[in-house]
Every structure is written in structure tokens, then in C-alpha cells.
Amino acid sequence: MIFLNGQFMPIEKASISVLDRGFIFGDGVYEVIPVYSRRPFRLDKHLHRLQHSLDGIRLKNPYTTEQWSDLIGQVVDKNAGDDQSIYLHITRGVAKRDHPFPDVPPTVFMMSNPLLPPLPESLEKGVAAITASDNRWIRCDIKSISLLPNVLLRQIAVDAGAAETILIRDGFLTEGSASNIFVVKDQVLLAPPKSHLMLPGITYDVLLELVAENHVIHEVREISEDELFSAEEIMLTSSTREIMAVTRLNEQSVGTGSPGAMFRQLHQFYQQYKATHMRGGLTC
């Protein structure tokens, strides 16, 4: 069951106009919200990021925080599975094809997909990544549905048999094509700072909170291309993949070629955080 413009229906019954600006221009934003034990994870943070994206494209939020929470809860309830991934999509609506903003209602769409945990083999052995030049636009902090650059960059990884493409702009790490990236250098955890050149990840925030609480030495600063290639460990984070170790970069081993001690520690912190909040019955 999906939600489309105020109604719940089977996905097979859903349709939108070919004049929807999301279809014509890619004029819209989206969010992906993980759900554990039928409870949305860090819903307030996801909705805050959604508001940031809407503000970035000058589109009024169609619902209040309370209304979003209720609608998302209904989507979760109407779909099977304790763990789900809620996809939320808002476009500027249906109008004659013309660039200026029309005065029309937005299109609002939500659906649920199964949220599958990372494969045990990926956690045990890590995954491969490649690097590429970050040739996207400069408002990467907006979670735009215009994802063609990300699609092309991710396909480079798929073609190479890798799990992710790590992006470099002007000699510095920005993020992955669909993830945030952490690096361990000289036993210090490094994270690139939030800016308009990267999406502020929810899992990125959780990891930084956890390392601060557990007194892990870390720095949030620009990470050079040389530091990336000489890193002892590299990790990627996202709402659907949680935290994973990158053990090969451009066909070369990262560190020992196996997930390192920092990854093991952070993965444990993250799983404990999830379990604690699920046991407490909280909407994280």
C-alpha cells in the first residue's frame, strides 16, 4: 500500500500526470527513512532534513511534523515487515511545461520497501569502492530527486564490481554517490565537514554523536585525496546500509584488507544504539 496525494492505495493503482514537474523537470525532493521494529528511526531528524530540502527549492511543506508522523505511521502499519524503508517524495505538482514556479498543489508520494540488513559477508570482509571526480551540482545538501549525476557515478562502481563510488572534488573527499564517507588516519577518525557539497546524512550524525559519547578521537575537517588513499580504514554510512567497511579502493587494499578495529567498534556502538532505542519504545 502506498500514499499518493491524500489517499492510500495499492501501488498498481497509483498514477500521476505526465505533466508532473517531477517527471518533466526532476523538480522535487525526497527522503528515505529506515524503520526498525515498526518504529521510524530518527524521524524528527529526517523531517528536519526534508524541510531543509524544501526550503532549498522554495517549495512549501504540505504537512506539519505531526501530520507527517501520522501518515508515515499509517504507511508502516499498512505494509508487512517489522523493518521497512519509507520513501517519501514531493514534487512541485502538475502544470503546463514552463520553467517558472506554478501555483498548483504539490504531488506527495510515499511507499514502503523491505529494509534488509547488510549481508554478513559484507560485514565480515568489507566491500570494494572506486573513486571518481565529483561532477555534480553545488547544492548537494538538497536531497533532490534530480539524481542523474549520482546514478551515473554509482553505475561506474557497478561496472567495476564495487559497492560504491567515492567522490573527490578539487583534491578533497566529499561523499559517496549514495553514502557519507569516514576515514581513519593515524588512528584518528576523520569526517568531512557538512557543506553544500555533501548531503548531511542522518547516520553520519549518529556516528559522530556516538564517537563523542564514547571518547573516540575524531576530527571533522576536510580530508585530502592523499589521506583517503593512504587511510588505515575507510567506512561508508547511509540510512539503508548503516555502516560498512571499505576494504578495497581502486583495486588496492585499504589497510590490512579486512575491516579494522575502528569499524568493529563503531558498528557495535551503532547496533547498541538501535537496540537501546527500540527497547525503550522510542521513535528514534
Tab-separated table of C-alpha atoms in Angstrom:
chain	number	residue	atom	x	y	z
A	1	MET	CA	0.000	0.000	0.000
A	2	ILE	CA	1.274	3.441	-0.957
A	3	PHE	CA	0.198	7.013	-0.186
A	4	LEU	CA	-0.447	9.396	-3.075
A	5	ASN	CA	-1.989	12.854	-2.760
A	6	GLY	CA	-4.099	12.161	0.301
A	7	GLN	CA	-5.132	8.584	-0.500
A	8	PHE	CA	-3.853	5.113	0.358
A	9	MET	CA	-3.990	2.562	-2.456
A	10	PRO	CA	-2.211	-0.467	-3.911
A	11	ILE	CA	0.844	0.644	-5.853
A	12	GLU	CA	-0.617	-0.900	-9.017
A	13	LYS	CA	-3.473	1.633	-8.869
A	14	ALA	CA	-1.231	4.682	-8.485
A	15	SER	CA	-0.749	7.135	-11.346
A	16	ILE	CA	0.381	10.721	-11.882
A	17	SER	CA	0.126	13.114	-14.797
A	18	VAL	CA	2.902	13.162	-17.401
A	19	LEU	CA	2.926	16.919	-16.771
A	20	ASP	CA	4.028	16.465	-13.172
A	21	ARG	CA	7.098	18.659	-12.694
A	22	GLY	CA	8.906	15.768	-11.045
A	23	PHE	CA	8.575	13.849	-14.324
A	24	ILE	CA	9.254	16.834	-16.593
A	25	PHE	CA	11.979	18.697	-14.661
A	26	GLY	CA	13.018	16.490	-11.731
A	27	ASP	CA	11.557	19.362	-9.681
A	28	GLY	CA	11.180	17.877	-6.217
A	29	VAL	CA	12.833	16.403	-3.153
A	30	TYR	CA	12.758	13.120	-1.274
A	31	GLU	CA	13.639	11.371	1.983
A	32	VAL	CA	14.395	7.764	2.909
A	33	ILE	CA	13.502	6.809	6.478
A	34	PRO	CA	14.548	3.451	7.971
A	35	VAL	CA	12.035	1.707	10.211
A	36	TYR	CA	13.138	-0.797	12.854
A	37	SER	CA	10.605	-2.922	14.745
A	38	ARG	CA	7.909	-0.815	13.024
A	39	ARG	CA	9.296	2.418	14.539
A	40	PRO	CA	10.747	5.155	12.287
A	41	PHE	CA	14.398	5.804	13.070
A	42	ARG	CA	15.230	9.410	13.973
A	43	LEU	CA	12.054	10.667	12.363
A	44	ASP	CA	12.476	14.211	13.666
A	45	LYS	CA	15.923	14.461	12.050
A	46	HIS	CA	14.648	13.140	8.731
A	47	LEU	CA	11.754	15.592	8.733
A	48	HIS	CA	14.131	18.430	9.606
A	49	ARG	CA	16.296	17.480	6.617
A	50	LEU	CA	13.177	17.284	4.448
A	51	GLN	CA	12.305	20.838	5.490
A	52	HIS	CA	15.836	21.964	4.597
A	53	SER	CA	15.456	20.428	1.131
A	54	LEU	CA	12.028	22.011	0.618
A	55	ASP	CA	13.374	25.386	1.696
A	56	GLY	CA	16.274	24.920	-0.720
A	57	ILE	CA	13.921	24.611	-3.713
A	58	ARG	CA	11.373	27.136	-2.347
A	59	LEU	CA	8.534	24.623	-2.034
A	60	LYS	CA	6.085	24.904	0.867
A	61	ASN	CA	5.873	21.885	3.147
A	62	PRO	CA	2.427	20.335	2.561
A	63	TYR	CA	2.177	18.860	6.077
A	64	THR	CA	3.099	19.647	9.656
A	65	THR	CA	5.532	17.457	11.577
A	66	GLU	CA	2.591	15.847	13.394
A	67	GLN	CA	0.791	15.128	10.128
A	68	TRP	CA	3.918	13.610	8.579
A	69	SER	CA	4.397	11.422	11.639
A	70	ASP	CA	0.816	10.172	11.413
A	71	LEU	CA	0.983	9.499	7.662
A	72	ILE	CA	4.320	7.699	7.897
A	73	GLY	CA	2.939	5.609	10.734
A	74	GLN	CA	-0.021	4.641	8.577
A	75	VAL	CA	2.236	3.629	5.687
A	76	VAL	CA	4.240	1.449	8.083
A	77	ASP	CA	1.057	-0.107	9.502
A	78	LYS	CA	-0.363	-0.883	6.069
A	79	ASN	CA	2.750	-2.752	4.919
A	80	ALA	CA	4.260	-6.021	6.104
A	81	GLY	CA	7.590	-6.360	7.863
A	82	ASP	CA	8.988	-5.079	11.121
A	83	ASP	CA	11.909	-3.414	9.322
A	84	GLN	CA	11.000	-1.160	6.417
A	85	SER	CA	12.420	1.656	4.325
A	86	ILE	CA	9.962	4.516	3.792
A	87	TYR	CA	10.496	6.510	0.599
A	88	LEU	CA	8.909	9.978	0.682
A	89	HIS	CA	8.724	12.098	-2.492
A	90	ILE	CA	7.372	15.628	-3.035
A	91	THR	CA	7.259	17.434	-6.377
A	92	ARG	CA	6.076	20.927	-7.287
A	93	GLY	CA	2.940	19.439	-8.863
A	94	VAL	CA	1.205	19.293	-12.231
A	95	ALA	CA	1.320	22.266	-14.592
A	96	LYS	CA	1.922	23.300	-18.180
A	97	ARG	CA	5.570	22.776	-19.074
A	98	ASP	CA	7.199	26.090	-18.249
A	99	HIS	CA	10.202	26.841	-16.063
A	100	PRO	CA	8.741	29.392	-13.590
A	101	PHE	CA	7.045	28.048	-10.457
A	102	PRO	CA	3.317	27.357	-10.996
A	103	ASP	CA	0.659	27.982	-8.349
A	104	VAL	CA	-0.543	24.380	-8.041
A	105	PRO	CA	-0.744	21.768	-5.250
A	106	PRO	CA	2.382	19.628	-4.784
A	107	THR	CA	2.431	15.929	-5.541
A	108	VAL	CA	3.098	13.848	-2.405
A	109	PHE	CA	4.010	10.173	-2.659
A	110	MET	CA	5.142	7.612	-0.064
A	111	MET	CA	5.887	3.911	-0.302
A	112	SER	CA	7.476	1.195	1.812
A	113	ASN	CA	10.161	-1.293	0.818
A	114	PRO	CA	11.688	-4.074	2.925
A	115	LEU	CA	14.730	-2.891	4.873
A	116	LEU	CA	17.291	-5.655	4.589
A	117	PRO	CA	20.338	-5.764	6.872
A	118	PRO	CA	23.804	-5.712	5.306
A	119	LEU	CA	24.916	-9.149	4.187
A	120	PRO	CA	27.034	-10.962	6.809
A	121	GLU	CA	29.772	-11.437	4.201
A	122	SER	CA	29.931	-7.663	3.614
A	123	LEU	CA	30.266	-7.018	7.337
A	124	GLU	CA	32.905	-9.708	7.711
A	125	LYS	CA	35.013	-8.930	4.645
A	126	GLY	CA	34.081	-5.357	3.788
A	127	VAL	CA	33.229	-4.012	0.342
A	128	ALA	CA	35.081	-2.524	-2.609
A	129	ALA	CA	34.852	1.082	-3.776
A	130	ILE	CA	36.299	3.190	-6.547
A	131	THR	CA	36.931	6.912	-6.801
A	132	ALA	CA	35.659	9.430	-9.338
A	133	SER	CA	35.577	13.160	-9.814
A	134	ASP	CA	32.572	14.767	-8.133
A	135	ASN	CA	30.927	16.414	-11.130
A	136	ARG	CA	27.515	17.062	-9.552
A	137	TRP	CA	25.954	20.474	-8.975
A	138	ILE	CA	26.964	22.504	-5.907
A	139	ARG	CA	23.758	22.107	-3.855
A	140	CYS	CA	24.340	18.520	-2.796
A	141	ASP	CA	22.868	19.377	0.635
A	142	ILE	CA	19.423	19.354	-1.031
A	143	LYS	CA	18.022	15.826	-1.280
A	144	SER	CA	16.781	16.416	-4.806
A	145	ILE	CA	15.020	13.824	-6.946
A	146	SER	CA	17.256	15.027	-9.812
A	147	LEU	CA	19.714	12.190	-9.240
A	148	LEU	CA	21.093	11.536	-12.722
A	149	PRO	CA	24.684	12.510	-11.760
A	150	ASN	CA	24.518	10.176	-8.737
A	151	VAL	CA	23.063	7.415	-10.904
A	152	LEU	CA	25.893	7.729	-13.418
A	153	LEU	CA	28.531	7.813	-10.674
A	154	ARG	CA	27.049	4.790	-8.911
A	155	GLN	CA	26.930	2.870	-12.183
A	156	ILE	CA	30.695	3.348	-12.514
A	157	ALA	CA	31.005	1.333	-9.295
A	158	VAL	CA	28.573	-1.320	-10.514
A	159	ASP	CA	30.502	-1.685	-13.766
A	160	ALA	CA	33.694	-2.185	-11.739
A	161	GLY	CA	32.101	-4.753	-9.428
A	162	ALA	CA	32.283	-2.326	-6.488
A	163	ALA	CA	29.716	-1.286	-3.896
A	164	GLU	CA	30.232	2.477	-4.017
A	165	THR	CA	31.876	5.373	-5.823
A	166	ILE	CA	33.753	7.743	-3.508
A	167	LEU	CA	33.765	11.304	-4.825
A	168	ILE	CA	36.617	13.791	-4.928
A	169	ARG	CA	36.261	17.486	-5.715
A	170	ASP	CA	39.219	19.860	-6.030
A	171	GLY	CA	41.516	17.365	-4.303
A	172	PHE	CA	39.265	16.685	-1.304
A	173	LEU	CA	36.815	13.945	-0.324
A	174	THR	CA	33.146	14.956	-0.425
A	175	GLU	CA	30.999	11.788	-0.022
A	176	GLY	CA	29.888	8.651	-1.819
A	177	SER	CA	27.401	8.546	-4.673
A	178	ALA	CA	24.793	7.344	-2.148
A	179	SER	CA	26.567	7.498	1.213
A	180	ASN	CA	28.749	9.512	3.559
A	181	ILE	CA	32.396	8.520	3.980
A	182	PHE	CA	34.584	8.284	7.108
A	183	VAL	CA	38.354	7.745	7.098
A	184	VAL	CA	40.800	6.555	9.753
A	185	LYS	CA	44.219	8.178	9.504
A	186	ASP	CA	46.924	7.751	12.170
A	187	GLN	CA	44.264	6.082	14.358
A	188	VAL	CA	42.068	9.202	14.265
A	189	LEU	CA	38.549	9.011	12.820
A	190	LEU	CA	38.067	11.737	10.218
A	191	ALA	CA	34.799	13.019	8.784
A	192	PRO	CA	34.390	15.679	6.097
A	193	PRO	CA	32.513	18.754	7.380
A	194	LYS	CA	28.930	19.441	6.352
A	195	SER	CA	28.655	21.866	3.473
A	196	HIS	CA	26.655	22.497	0.320
A	197	LEU	CA	28.880	19.882	-1.359
A	198	MET	CA	27.527	16.894	0.592
A	199	LEU	CA	24.237	15.582	1.903
A	200	PRO	CA	24.042	15.845	5.706
A	201	GLY	CA	23.481	12.169	6.482
A	202	ILE	CA	21.376	11.070	9.447
A	203	THR	CA	23.640	8.058	10.054
A	204	TYR	CA	26.651	10.398	9.712
A	205	ASP	CA	25.205	12.429	12.602
A	206	VAL	CA	24.551	9.338	14.726
A	207	LEU	CA	28.125	8.105	14.262
A	208	LEU	CA	29.604	11.455	15.278
A	209	GLU	CA	27.370	11.572	18.369
A	210	LEU	CA	28.400	8.039	19.337
A	211	VAL	CA	32.125	8.625	18.952
A	212	ALA	CA	31.858	11.799	21.052
A	213	GLU	CA	29.923	9.978	23.784
A	214	ASN	CA	32.451	7.126	23.800
A	215	HIS	CA	35.528	9.389	23.722
A	216	VAL	CA	36.808	8.143	20.377
A	217	ILE	CA	39.439	10.513	18.992
A	218	HIS	CA	37.988	12.141	15.901
A	219	GLU	CA	38.127	15.268	13.778
A	220	VAL	CA	35.602	16.883	11.459
A	221	ARG	CA	37.655	18.571	8.745
A	222	GLU	CA	38.485	18.473	5.073
A	223	ILE	CA	40.107	15.190	4.029
A	224	SER	CA	42.593	15.320	1.183
A	225	GLU	CA	42.724	12.853	-1.660
A	226	ASP	CA	46.142	11.685	-0.409
A	227	GLU	CA	44.717	10.999	3.062
A	228	LEU	CA	41.911	8.969	1.523
A	229	PHE	CA	44.305	6.801	-0.478
A	230	SER	CA	46.658	6.247	2.473
A	231	ALA	CA	43.921	5.659	5.059
A	232	GLU	CA	44.139	2.809	7.531
A	233	GLU	CA	40.376	2.347	7.316
A	234	ILE	CA	37.530	3.703	5.191
A	235	MET	CA	33.850	3.392	6.083
A	236	LEU	CA	30.615	4.340	4.380
A	237	THR	CA	27.342	5.169	6.114
A	238	SER	CA	23.752	5.548	4.948
A	239	SER	CA	20.246	5.039	6.282
A	240	THR	CA	19.788	1.744	4.442
A	241	ARG	CA	23.344	0.341	4.635
A	242	GLU	CA	24.052	1.619	8.172
A	243	ILE	CA	27.856	1.381	8.460
A	244	MET	CA	30.132	-0.730	6.269
A	245	ALA	CA	33.890	-1.080	5.907
A	246	VAL	CA	35.546	-0.340	2.567
A	247	THR	CA	38.449	-2.786	2.321
A	248	ARG	CA	39.439	-2.242	-1.326
A	249	LEU	CA	39.768	1.099	-3.087
A	250	ASN	CA	40.559	1.220	-6.804
A	251	GLU	CA	41.641	-2.442	-6.663
A	252	GLN	CA	44.107	-1.740	-3.831
A	253	SER	CA	43.728	-2.997	-0.253
A	254	VAL	CA	42.712	-0.481	2.378
A	255	GLY	CA	44.865	-1.034	5.465
A	256	THR	CA	45.117	-4.761	6.071
A	257	GLY	CA	42.442	-5.506	3.503
A	258	SER	CA	39.969	-6.500	6.231
A	259	PRO	CA	37.513	-4.476	8.346
A	260	GLY	CA	39.563	-2.752	11.027
A	261	ALA	CA	39.249	-2.190	14.762
A	262	MET	CA	37.597	1.219	14.366
A	263	PHE	CA	34.889	-0.224	12.112
A	264	ARG	CA	34.210	-3.057	14.560
A	265	GLN	CA	33.891	-0.582	17.402
A	266	LEU	CA	31.623	1.833	15.534
A	267	HIS	CA	29.442	-0.967	14.200
A	268	GLN	CA	28.967	-2.220	17.759
A	269	PHE	CA	28.133	1.280	19.005
A	270	TYR	CA	25.549	1.700	16.257
A	271	GLN	CA	23.845	-1.642	16.891
A	272	GLN	CA	23.720	-0.929	20.630
A	273	TYR	CA	22.202	2.488	19.942
A	274	LYS	CA	19.478	0.960	17.779
A	275	ALA	CA	18.720	-1.794	20.281
A	276	THR	CA	18.528	0.603	23.226
A	277	HIS	CA	16.083	2.903	21.487
A	278	MET	CA	13.949	0.063	20.160
A	279	ARG	CA	13.698	-1.492	23.628
A	280	GLY	CA	12.713	1.873	25.015
A	281	GLY	CA	9.818	2.063	22.597
A	282	LEU	CA	11.043	5.400	21.243
A	283	THR	CA	10.627	6.818	17.779
A	284	CYS	CA	14.314	7.467	17.249
